[in-house]
Amino acid sequence: MSGHSKWAGIKHKKAKVDAQRGRTFTKIIREITVAARVGGGDPDGNPRLRLAIDKAKAVNMPQDNIQRAIQKGTGELPGTSYEEYIYEGYGPGGVAVLLEIVTDNKNRTAPEIRKAFAKYGGNLGESGCVAWMFEKKGLIQVEAAAADEDRLLGIVLEAGAEDVRRSDDIFEVITAPKDLERVKESLTKEKIQIAEGEVTMLPQNTVKLEGKQAQQMLQLMETLEEHDDVQNAYANFDIPEEIMAAVTS
């Protein structure tokens, strides 16, 4: 899971920069709209919407923007009709790539995603080709400096977490998706600051990459992450820390 962990950390840092350019706002607004359309506009009864609102607040999105996105999802305000898709493919070295897409025009999105894969040594695959390699989980990240490991372990396991792992200077708390909110609430109650908390797709195994393939894989992930229609990009790569670090410089 190390590849996922490092890339998740990079994305967290980039989100703050992207927010200034509006890209993160755009993606979160789409997620709020779709979540409200699928599960209703009340975040108390719609966990997906609640998570999306949490993401919006984390990047300081104005409350008016959040409310308008909810109302567009519930049909109270007119808005663009978005559809959700899962795209699957392979990156350099056979890395599995899983994409969550939200688009108003699949005929535009699919060729653009296919082109991105081809440009960086990968290819878009058939439905089901890699999805089996990933498992939907809740993932909470807590900076190691913010909590004692034994105390953290006791709190989250009592709240229903499945596992706690250490990745560099981050504790990763793994939960079943349905238990994510309860574990987050237990940490908040104990005044332990959460760096990130989301439902994600965790790879069950990883593919090690170095050299040119590692660079191509990171370029592919950057390109996919920056595409407006890609809500989330998951991959099972494991890349040396020095190469990963170069991406953030």
PDB file of C-alpha atoms in Angstrom:
ATOM      1  CA  MET A   1       0.000   0.000   0.000  1.00  0.00           C
ATOM      2  CA  SER A   2       3.036   2.244   0.125  1.00  0.00           C
ATOM      3  CA  GLY A   3       2.495   3.603  -3.372  1.00  0.00           C
ATOM      4  CA  HIS A   4      -1.043   4.619  -2.523  1.00  0.00           C
ATOM      5  CA  SER A   5       0.042   6.168   0.759  1.00  0.00           C
ATOM      6  CA  LYS A   6       2.736   8.378  -0.713  1.00  0.00           C
ATOM      7  CA  TRP A   7       0.566   9.475  -3.614  1.00  0.00           C
ATOM      8  CA  ALA A   8      -2.310  10.236  -1.219  1.00  0.00           C
ATOM      9  CA  GLY A   9       0.066  12.485   0.718  1.00  0.00           C
ATOM     10  CA  ILE A  10       1.135  14.275  -2.438  1.00  0.00           C
ATOM     11  CA  LYS A  11      -2.489  14.769  -3.482  1.00  0.00           C
ATOM     12  CA  HIS A  12      -3.300  16.222  -0.070  1.00  0.00           C
ATOM     13  CA  LYS A  13      -0.554  18.835  -0.483  1.00  0.00           C
ATOM     14  CA  LYS A  14      -1.503  19.570  -4.085  1.00  0.00           C
ATOM     15  CA  ALA A  15      -5.168  20.041  -3.179  1.00  0.00           C
ATOM     16  CA  LYS A  16      -4.327  23.242  -1.322  1.00  0.00           C
ATOM     17  CA  VAL A  17      -2.531  24.614  -4.380  1.00  0.00           C
ATOM     18  CA  ASP A  18      -5.204  23.399  -6.800  1.00  0.00           C
ATOM     19  CA  ALA A  19      -7.894  25.066  -4.696  1.00  0.00           C
ATOM     20  CA  GLN A  20      -6.379  28.416  -5.570  1.00  0.00           C
ATOM     21  CA  ARG A  21      -6.870  27.644  -9.258  1.00  0.00           C
ATOM     22  CA  GLY A  22     -10.405  26.386  -8.775  1.00  0.00           C
ATOM     23  CA  ARG A  23      -9.807  22.808  -9.948  1.00  0.00           C
ATOM     24  CA  THR A  24     -10.445  21.280  -6.551  1.00  0.00           C
ATOM     25  CA  PHE A  25     -13.566  23.423  -6.124  1.00  0.00           C
ATOM     26  CA  THR A  26     -14.914  22.170  -9.456  1.00  0.00           C
ATOM     27  CA  LYS A  27     -14.408  18.508  -8.581  1.00  0.00           C
ATOM     28  CA  ILE A  28     -15.853  18.828  -5.092  1.00  0.00           C
ATOM     29  CA  ILE A  29     -18.901  20.700  -6.403  1.00  0.00           C
ATOM     30  CA  ARG A  30     -19.518  17.861  -8.855  1.00  0.00           C
ATOM     31  CA  GLU A  31     -19.182  15.302  -6.061  1.00  0.00           C
ATOM     32  CA  ILE A  32     -21.619  17.223  -3.847  1.00  0.00           C
ATOM     33  CA  THR A  33     -24.110  17.514  -6.714  1.00  0.00           C
ATOM     34  CA  VAL A  34     -23.958  13.818  -7.600  1.00  0.00           C
ATOM     35  CA  ALA A  35     -24.044  12.726  -3.956  1.00  0.00           C
ATOM     36  CA  ALA A  36     -27.140  14.860  -3.323  1.00  0.00           C
ATOM     37  CA  ARG A  37     -28.817  13.511  -6.464  1.00  0.00           C
ATOM     38  CA  VAL A  38     -28.140   9.890  -5.523  1.00  0.00           C
ATOM     39  CA  GLY A  39     -28.716   9.991  -1.767  1.00  0.00           C
ATOM     40  CA  GLY A  40     -30.665  13.178  -1.037  1.00  0.00           C
ATOM     41  CA  GLY A  41     -29.689  16.599   0.234  1.00  0.00           C
ATOM     42  CA  ASP A  42     -29.523  15.850   3.972  1.00  0.00           C
ATOM     43  CA  PRO A  43     -25.899  15.108   4.972  1.00  0.00           C
ATOM     44  CA  ASP A  44     -27.063  13.479   8.227  1.00  0.00           C
ATOM     45  CA  GLY A  45     -28.715  10.739   6.206  1.00  0.00           C
ATOM     46  CA  ASN A  46     -26.272  10.714   3.301  1.00  0.00           C
ATOM     47  CA  PRO A  47     -22.706   9.700   4.303  1.00  0.00           C
ATOM     48  CA  ARG A  48     -21.342  10.325   0.823  1.00  0.00           C
ATOM     49  CA  LEU A  49     -22.671  13.889   0.848  1.00  0.00           C
ATOM     50  CA  ARG A  50     -21.321  14.449   4.354  1.00  0.00           C
ATOM     51  CA  LEU A  51     -17.816  13.421   3.228  1.00  0.00           C
ATOM     52  CA  ALA A  52     -18.043  15.698   0.198  1.00  0.00           C
ATOM     53  CA  ILE A  53     -19.073  18.630   2.391  1.00  0.00           C
ATOM     54  CA  ASP A  54     -16.165  17.881   4.730  1.00  0.00           C
ATOM     55  CA  LYS A  55     -13.799  18.057   1.736  1.00  0.00           C
ATOM     56  CA  ALA A  56     -15.364  21.353   0.677  1.00  0.00           C
ATOM     57  CA  LYS A  57     -14.880  22.858   4.123  1.00  0.00           C
ATOM     58  CA  ALA A  58     -11.272  21.605   4.240  1.00  0.00           C
ATOM     59  CA  VAL A  59     -10.433  23.778   1.217  1.00  0.00           C
ATOM     60  CA  ASN A  60     -12.473  26.711   2.549  1.00  0.00           C
ATOM     61  CA  MET A  61     -15.266  26.523  -0.006  1.00  0.00           C
ATOM     62  CA  PRO A  62     -17.943  29.156   0.743  1.00  0.00           C
ATOM     63  CA  GLN A  63     -21.147  27.781   2.271  1.00  0.00           C
ATOM     64  CA  ASP A  64     -23.191  29.344  -0.550  1.00  0.00           C
ATOM     65  CA  ASN A  65     -21.295  27.259  -3.108  1.00  0.00           C
ATOM     66  CA  ILE A  66     -21.927  24.097  -1.098  1.00  0.00           C
ATOM     67  CA  GLN A  67     -25.638  24.838  -0.750  1.00  0.00           C
ATOM     68  CA  ARG A  68     -26.082  25.608  -4.462  1.00  0.00           C
ATOM     69  CA  ALA A  69     -24.341  22.350  -5.389  1.00  0.00           C
ATOM     70  CA  ILE A  70     -26.705  20.417  -3.089  1.00  0.00           C
ATOM     71  CA  GLN A  71     -29.748  22.158  -4.563  1.00  0.00           C
ATOM     72  CA  LYS A  72     -28.614  21.378  -8.101  1.00  0.00           C
ATOM     73  CA  GLY A  73     -28.284  17.746  -7.103  1.00  0.00           C
ATOM     74  CA  THR A  74     -31.752  17.575  -5.553  1.00  0.00           C
ATOM     75  CA  GLY A  75     -33.311  19.442  -8.487  1.00  0.00           C
ATOM     76  CA  GLU A  76     -34.181  22.583  -6.541  1.00  0.00           C
ATOM     77  CA  LEU A  77     -31.937  24.573  -8.888  1.00  0.00           C
ATOM     78  CA  PRO A  78     -31.204  23.902 -12.573  1.00  0.00           C
ATOM     79  CA  GLY A  79     -27.798  22.420 -13.303  1.00  0.00           C
ATOM     80  CA  THR A  80     -25.682  20.224 -15.544  1.00  0.00           C
ATOM     81  CA  SER A  81     -26.604  16.546 -15.657  1.00  0.00           C
ATOM     82  CA  TYR A  82     -23.585  14.452 -14.637  1.00  0.00           C
ATOM     83  CA  GLU A  83     -23.174  10.698 -14.941  1.00  0.00           C
ATOM     84  CA  GLU A  84     -20.741   8.434 -13.064  1.00  0.00           C
ATOM     85  CA  TYR A  85     -18.474   5.862 -14.702  1.00  0.00           C
ATOM     86  CA  ILE A  86     -15.591   3.590 -13.705  1.00  0.00           C
ATOM     87  CA  TYR A  87     -12.660   3.429 -16.144  1.00  0.00           C
ATOM     88  CA  GLU A  88      -9.967   0.785 -15.773  1.00  0.00           C
ATOM     89  CA  GLY A  89      -6.590   0.414 -17.394  1.00  0.00           C
ATOM     90  CA  TYR A  90      -2.889  -0.288 -17.106  1.00  0.00           C
ATOM     91  CA  GLY A  91      -0.003   2.080 -16.568  1.00  0.00           C
ATOM     92  CA  PRO A  92       3.700   1.479 -17.320  1.00  0.00           C
ATOM     93  CA  GLY A  93       4.954  -1.886 -16.077  1.00  0.00           C
ATOM     94  CA  GLY A  94       1.430  -3.293 -15.820  1.00  0.00           C
ATOM     95  CA  VAL A  95       0.343  -1.050 -12.937  1.00  0.00           C
ATOM     96  CA  ALA A  96      -3.408  -1.308 -12.339  1.00  0.00           C
ATOM     97  CA  VAL A  97      -5.264   2.014 -12.632  1.00  0.00           C
ATOM     98  CA  LEU A  98      -8.863   2.583 -11.520  1.00  0.00           C
ATOM     99  CA  LEU A  99     -10.640   5.864 -12.256  1.00  0.00           C
ATOM    100  CA  GLU A 100     -13.873   7.293 -10.885  1.00  0.00           C
ATOM    101  CA  ILE A 101     -15.315   9.556 -13.566  1.00  0.00           C
ATOM    102  CA  VAL A 102     -18.052  12.188 -13.344  1.00  0.00           C
ATOM    103  CA  THR A 103     -18.861  13.724 -16.717  1.00  0.00           C
ATOM    104  CA  ASP A 104     -21.606  15.432 -18.689  1.00  0.00           C
ATOM    105  CA  ASN A 105     -20.239  14.010 -21.953  1.00  0.00           C
ATOM    106  CA  LYS A 106     -18.848  10.476 -22.012  1.00  0.00           C
ATOM    107  CA  ASN A 107     -18.095  10.768 -25.745  1.00  0.00           C
ATOM    108  CA  ARG A 108     -15.630  13.546 -24.934  1.00  0.00           C
ATOM    109  CA  THR A 109     -14.144  12.023 -21.807  1.00  0.00           C
ATOM    110  CA  ALA A 110     -13.333   8.497 -22.992  1.00  0.00           C
ATOM    111  CA  PRO A 111     -11.047   9.491 -25.916  1.00  0.00           C
ATOM    112  CA  GLU A 112      -9.225  12.025 -23.734  1.00  0.00           C
ATOM    113  CA  ILE A 113      -8.544   9.429 -21.035  1.00  0.00           C
ATOM    114  CA  ARG A 114      -7.475   6.859 -23.636  1.00  0.00           C
ATOM    115  CA  LYS A 115      -5.031   9.388 -25.095  1.00  0.00           C
ATOM    116  CA  ALA A 116      -3.526  10.107 -21.658  1.00  0.00           C
ATOM    117  CA  PHE A 117      -2.879   6.413 -21.038  1.00  0.00           C
ATOM    118  CA  ALA A 118      -1.250   5.965 -24.450  1.00  0.00           C
ATOM    119  CA  LYS A 119       0.967   9.030 -24.039  1.00  0.00           C
ATOM    120  CA  TYR A 120       2.612   7.642 -20.894  1.00  0.00           C
ATOM    121  CA  GLY A 121       3.074   3.997 -21.815  1.00  0.00           C
ATOM    122  CA  GLY A 122      -0.256   2.599 -20.651  1.00  0.00           C
ATOM    123  CA  ASN A 123      -3.603   1.630 -22.110  1.00  0.00           C
ATOM    124  CA  LEU A 124      -7.265   1.927 -21.230  1.00  0.00           C
ATOM    125  CA  GLY A 125      -8.705  -1.532 -20.554  1.00  0.00           C
ATOM    126  CA  GLU A 126     -12.038  -3.307 -20.508  1.00  0.00           C
ATOM    127  CA  SER A 127     -14.524  -3.082 -17.658  1.00  0.00           C
ATOM    128  CA  GLY A 128     -13.496  -5.412 -14.837  1.00  0.00           C
ATOM    129  CA  CYS A 129      -9.874  -5.808 -15.900  1.00  0.00           C
ATOM    130  CA  VAL A 130      -8.360  -4.346 -12.712  1.00  0.00           C
ATOM    131  CA  ALA A 131     -11.226  -3.507 -10.332  1.00  0.00           C
ATOM    132  CA  TRP A 132     -10.786  -6.849  -8.566  1.00  0.00           C
ATOM    133  CA  MET A 133      -7.326  -5.718  -7.414  1.00  0.00           C
ATOM    134  CA  PHE A 134      -8.809  -2.939  -5.263  1.00  0.00           C
ATOM    135  CA  GLU A 135     -10.953  -2.949  -2.138  1.00  0.00           C
ATOM    136  CA  LYS A 136     -13.214  -0.130  -0.974  1.00  0.00           C
ATOM    137  CA  LYS A 137     -12.147   1.039   2.490  1.00  0.00           C
ATOM    138  CA  GLY A 138     -12.341   4.016   4.779  1.00  0.00           C
ATOM    139  CA  LEU A 139      -8.934   5.661   5.193  1.00  0.00           C
ATOM    140  CA  ILE A 140      -8.124   8.180   7.923  1.00  0.00           C
ATOM    141  CA  GLN A 141      -4.721   9.842   7.998  1.00  0.00           C
ATOM    142  CA  VAL A 142      -3.355  11.278  11.232  1.00  0.00           C
ATOM    143  CA  GLU A 143       0.030  12.974  11.439  1.00  0.00           C
ATOM    144  CA  ALA A 144       2.301  10.981  13.717  1.00  0.00           C
ATOM    145  CA  ALA A 145       3.146  14.113  15.692  1.00  0.00           C
ATOM    146  CA  ALA A 146      -0.539  14.584  16.533  1.00  0.00           C
ATOM    147  CA  ALA A 147      -1.095  11.354  18.453  1.00  0.00           C
ATOM    148  CA  ASP A 148       0.582   8.726  20.593  1.00  0.00           C
ATOM    149  CA  GLU A 149       0.471   5.428  18.697  1.00  0.00           C
ATOM    150  CA  ASP A 150      -0.814   3.294  21.591  1.00  0.00           C
ATOM    151  CA  ARG A 151      -3.519   5.808  22.454  1.00  0.00           C
ATOM    152  CA  LEU A 152      -4.537   6.161  18.807  1.00  0.00           C
ATOM    153  CA  LEU A 153      -4.713   2.388  18.424  1.00  0.00           C
ATOM    154  CA  GLY A 154      -6.942   2.019  21.473  1.00  0.00           C
ATOM    155  CA  ILE A 155      -9.350   4.747  20.374  1.00  0.00           C
ATOM    156  CA  VAL A 156      -9.845   3.642  16.777  1.00  0.00           C
ATOM    157  CA  LEU A 157     -10.038  -0.101  17.415  1.00  0.00           C
ATOM    158  CA  GLU A 158     -12.681   0.461  20.072  1.00  0.00           C
ATOM    159  CA  ALA A 159     -14.614   2.547  17.533  1.00  0.00           C
ATOM    160  CA  GLY A 160     -14.518  -0.273  14.975  1.00  0.00           C
ATOM    161  CA  ALA A 161     -11.392   0.331  12.884  1.00  0.00           C
ATOM    162  CA  GLU A 162      -9.822  -2.679  11.178  1.00  0.00           C
ATOM    163  CA  ASP A 163      -6.152  -1.731  11.266  1.00  0.00           C
ATOM    164  CA  VAL A 164      -3.615   1.023  11.944  1.00  0.00           C
ATOM    165  CA  ARG A 165      -0.426   1.319   9.886  1.00  0.00           C
ATOM    166  CA  ARG A 166       2.535   3.678   9.984  1.00  0.00           C
ATOM    167  CA  SER A 167       3.753   5.214   6.724  1.00  0.00           C
ATOM    168  CA  ASP A 168       6.632   7.648   7.243  1.00  0.00           C
ATOM    169  CA  ASP A 169       5.210  10.438   9.416  1.00  0.00           C
ATOM    170  CA  ILE A 170       1.555   9.423   8.981  1.00  0.00           C
ATOM    171  CA  PHE A 171      -0.674   6.946  10.794  1.00  0.00           C
ATOM    172  CA  GLU A 172      -3.177   5.303   8.460  1.00  0.00           C
ATOM    173  CA  VAL A 173      -6.385   4.080  10.065  1.00  0.00           C
ATOM    174  CA  ILE A 174      -8.240   1.541   7.919  1.00  0.00           C
ATOM    175  CA  THR A 175     -11.975   0.993   8.366  1.00  0.00           C
ATOM    176  CA  ALA A 176     -14.939  -0.554   6.599  1.00  0.00           C
ATOM    177  CA  PRO A 177     -16.646   2.238   4.618  1.00  0.00           C
ATOM    178  CA  LYS A 178     -19.698   2.116   6.896  1.00  0.00           C
ATOM    179  CA  ASP A 179     -17.525   2.637   9.983  1.00  0.00           C
ATOM    180  CA  LEU A 180     -15.538   5.613   8.693  1.00  0.00           C
ATOM    181  CA  GLU A 181     -17.716   8.322  10.219  1.00  0.00           C
ATOM    182  CA  ARG A 182     -17.885   6.628  13.612  1.00  0.00           C
ATOM    183  CA  VAL A 183     -14.098   6.313  13.803  1.00  0.00           C
ATOM    184  CA  LYS A 184     -13.630   9.918  12.677  1.00  0.00           C
ATOM    185  CA  GLU A 185     -16.050  11.080  15.352  1.00  0.00           C
ATOM    186  CA  SER A 186     -14.177   9.124  18.026  1.00  0.00           C
ATOM    187  CA  LEU A 187     -10.918  10.838  17.062  1.00  0.00           C
ATOM    188  CA  THR A 188     -12.529  14.266  17.007  1.00  0.00           C
ATOM    189  CA  LYS A 189     -14.041  13.619  20.445  1.00  0.00           C
ATOM    190  CA  GLU A 190     -10.559  12.798  21.749  1.00  0.00           C
ATOM    191  CA  LYS A 191      -9.212  15.997  20.131  1.00  0.00           C
ATOM    192  CA  ILE A 192      -6.934  14.132  17.709  1.00  0.00           C
ATOM    193  CA  GLN A 193      -6.627  16.141  14.501  1.00  0.00           C
ATOM    194  CA  ILE A 194      -7.434  14.305  11.281  1.00  0.00           C
ATOM    195  CA  ALA A 195      -5.323  15.205   8.247  1.00  0.00           C
ATOM    196  CA  GLU A 196      -7.569  13.357   5.797  1.00  0.00           C
ATOM    197  CA  GLY A 197     -10.574  11.046   6.012  1.00  0.00           C
ATOM    198  CA  GLU A 198     -12.239   9.478   2.995  1.00  0.00           C
ATOM    199  CA  VAL A 199     -13.671   6.385   1.377  1.00  0.00           C
ATOM    200  CA  THR A 200     -11.054   5.154  -1.050  1.00  0.00           C
ATOM    201  CA  MET A 201      -9.965   2.146  -3.094  1.00  0.00           C
ATOM    202  CA  LEU A 202      -6.918   0.403  -1.634  1.00  0.00           C
ATOM    203  CA  PRO A 203      -4.815  -1.937  -3.780  1.00  0.00           C
ATOM    204  CA  GLN A 204      -4.421  -5.489  -2.509  1.00  0.00           C
ATOM    205  CA  ASN A 205      -0.913  -5.728  -3.979  1.00  0.00           C
ATOM    206  CA  THR A 206       1.626  -3.385  -5.560  1.00  0.00           C
ATOM    207  CA  VAL A 207       3.898  -3.223  -8.598  1.00  0.00           C
ATOM    208  CA  LYS A 208       7.394  -1.826  -8.065  1.00  0.00           C
ATOM    209  CA  LEU A 209       8.583   0.715 -10.607  1.00  0.00           C
ATOM    210  CA  GLU A 210      11.887   2.516 -11.091  1.00  0.00           C
ATOM    211  CA  GLY A 211      13.579   4.682 -13.697  1.00  0.00           C
ATOM    212  CA  LYS A 212      11.661   5.714 -16.795  1.00  0.00           C
ATOM    213  CA  GLN A 213       8.587   3.657 -15.930  1.00  0.00           C
ATOM    214  CA  ALA A 214       8.329   5.328 -12.537  1.00  0.00           C
ATOM    215  CA  GLN A 215       8.551   8.771 -14.131  1.00  0.00           C
ATOM    216  CA  GLN A 216       5.957   7.860 -16.743  1.00  0.00           C
ATOM    217  CA  MET A 217       3.613   6.509 -14.079  1.00  0.00           C
ATOM    218  CA  LEU A 218       3.796   9.700 -12.060  1.00  0.00           C
ATOM    219  CA  GLN A 219       3.244  11.781 -15.203  1.00  0.00           C
ATOM    220  CA  LEU A 220       0.207   9.651 -16.030  1.00  0.00           C
ATOM    221  CA  MET A 221      -1.215  10.096 -12.533  1.00  0.00           C
ATOM    222  CA  GLU A 222      -0.626  13.859 -12.682  1.00  0.00           C
ATOM    223  CA  THR A 223      -2.406  14.063 -16.033  1.00  0.00           C
ATOM    224  CA  LEU A 224      -5.355  11.988 -14.850  1.00  0.00           C
ATOM    225  CA  GLU A 225      -5.675  13.901 -11.582  1.00  0.00           C
ATOM    226  CA  GLU A 226      -5.730  17.183 -13.492  1.00  0.00           C
ATOM    227  CA  HIS A 227      -8.493  16.079 -15.855  1.00  0.00           C
ATOM    228  CA  ASP A 228     -11.731  17.799 -14.875  1.00  0.00           C
ATOM    229  CA  ASP A 229     -13.808  14.639 -15.280  1.00  0.00           C
ATOM    230  CA  VAL A 230     -11.581  12.406 -13.113  1.00  0.00           C
ATOM    231  CA  GLN A 231     -12.899  12.572  -9.569  1.00  0.00           C
ATOM    232  CA  ASN A 232     -10.451  10.006  -8.190  1.00  0.00           C
ATOM    233  CA  ALA A 233      -7.515   8.055  -9.619  1.00  0.00           C
ATOM    234  CA  TYR A 234      -6.234   4.924  -7.868  1.00  0.00           C
ATOM    235  CA  ALA A 235      -3.211   2.815  -8.786  1.00  0.00           C
ATOM    236  CA  ASN A 236      -1.152   0.005  -7.273  1.00  0.00           C
ATOM    237  CA  PHE A 237       2.352   1.309  -7.983  1.00  0.00           C
ATOM    238  CA  ASP A 238       5.224   1.292  -5.496  1.00  0.00           C
ATOM    239  CA  ILE A 239       7.859   3.877  -6.393  1.00  0.00           C
ATOM    240  CA  PRO A 240      11.087   4.770  -4.526  1.00  0.00           C
ATOM    241  CA  GLU A 241      10.626   7.640  -2.104  1.00  0.00           C
ATOM    242  CA  GLU A 242      13.258   9.835  -3.757  1.00  0.00           C
ATOM    243  CA  ILE A 243      11.376   9.760  -7.053  1.00  0.00           C
ATOM    244  CA  MET A 244       8.048  10.433  -5.330  1.00  0.00           C
ATOM    245  CA  ALA A 245       9.602  13.337  -3.428  1.00  0.00           C
ATOM    246  CA  ALA A 246      10.772  14.901  -6.684  1.00  0.00           C
ATOM    247  CA  VAL A 247       7.150  15.261  -7.773  1.00  0.00           C
ATOM    248  CA  THR A 248       6.388  17.642  -4.919  1.00  0.00           C
ATOM    249  CA  SER A 249       9.443  19.831  -5.449  1.00  0.00           C
TER     250      SER A 249
END
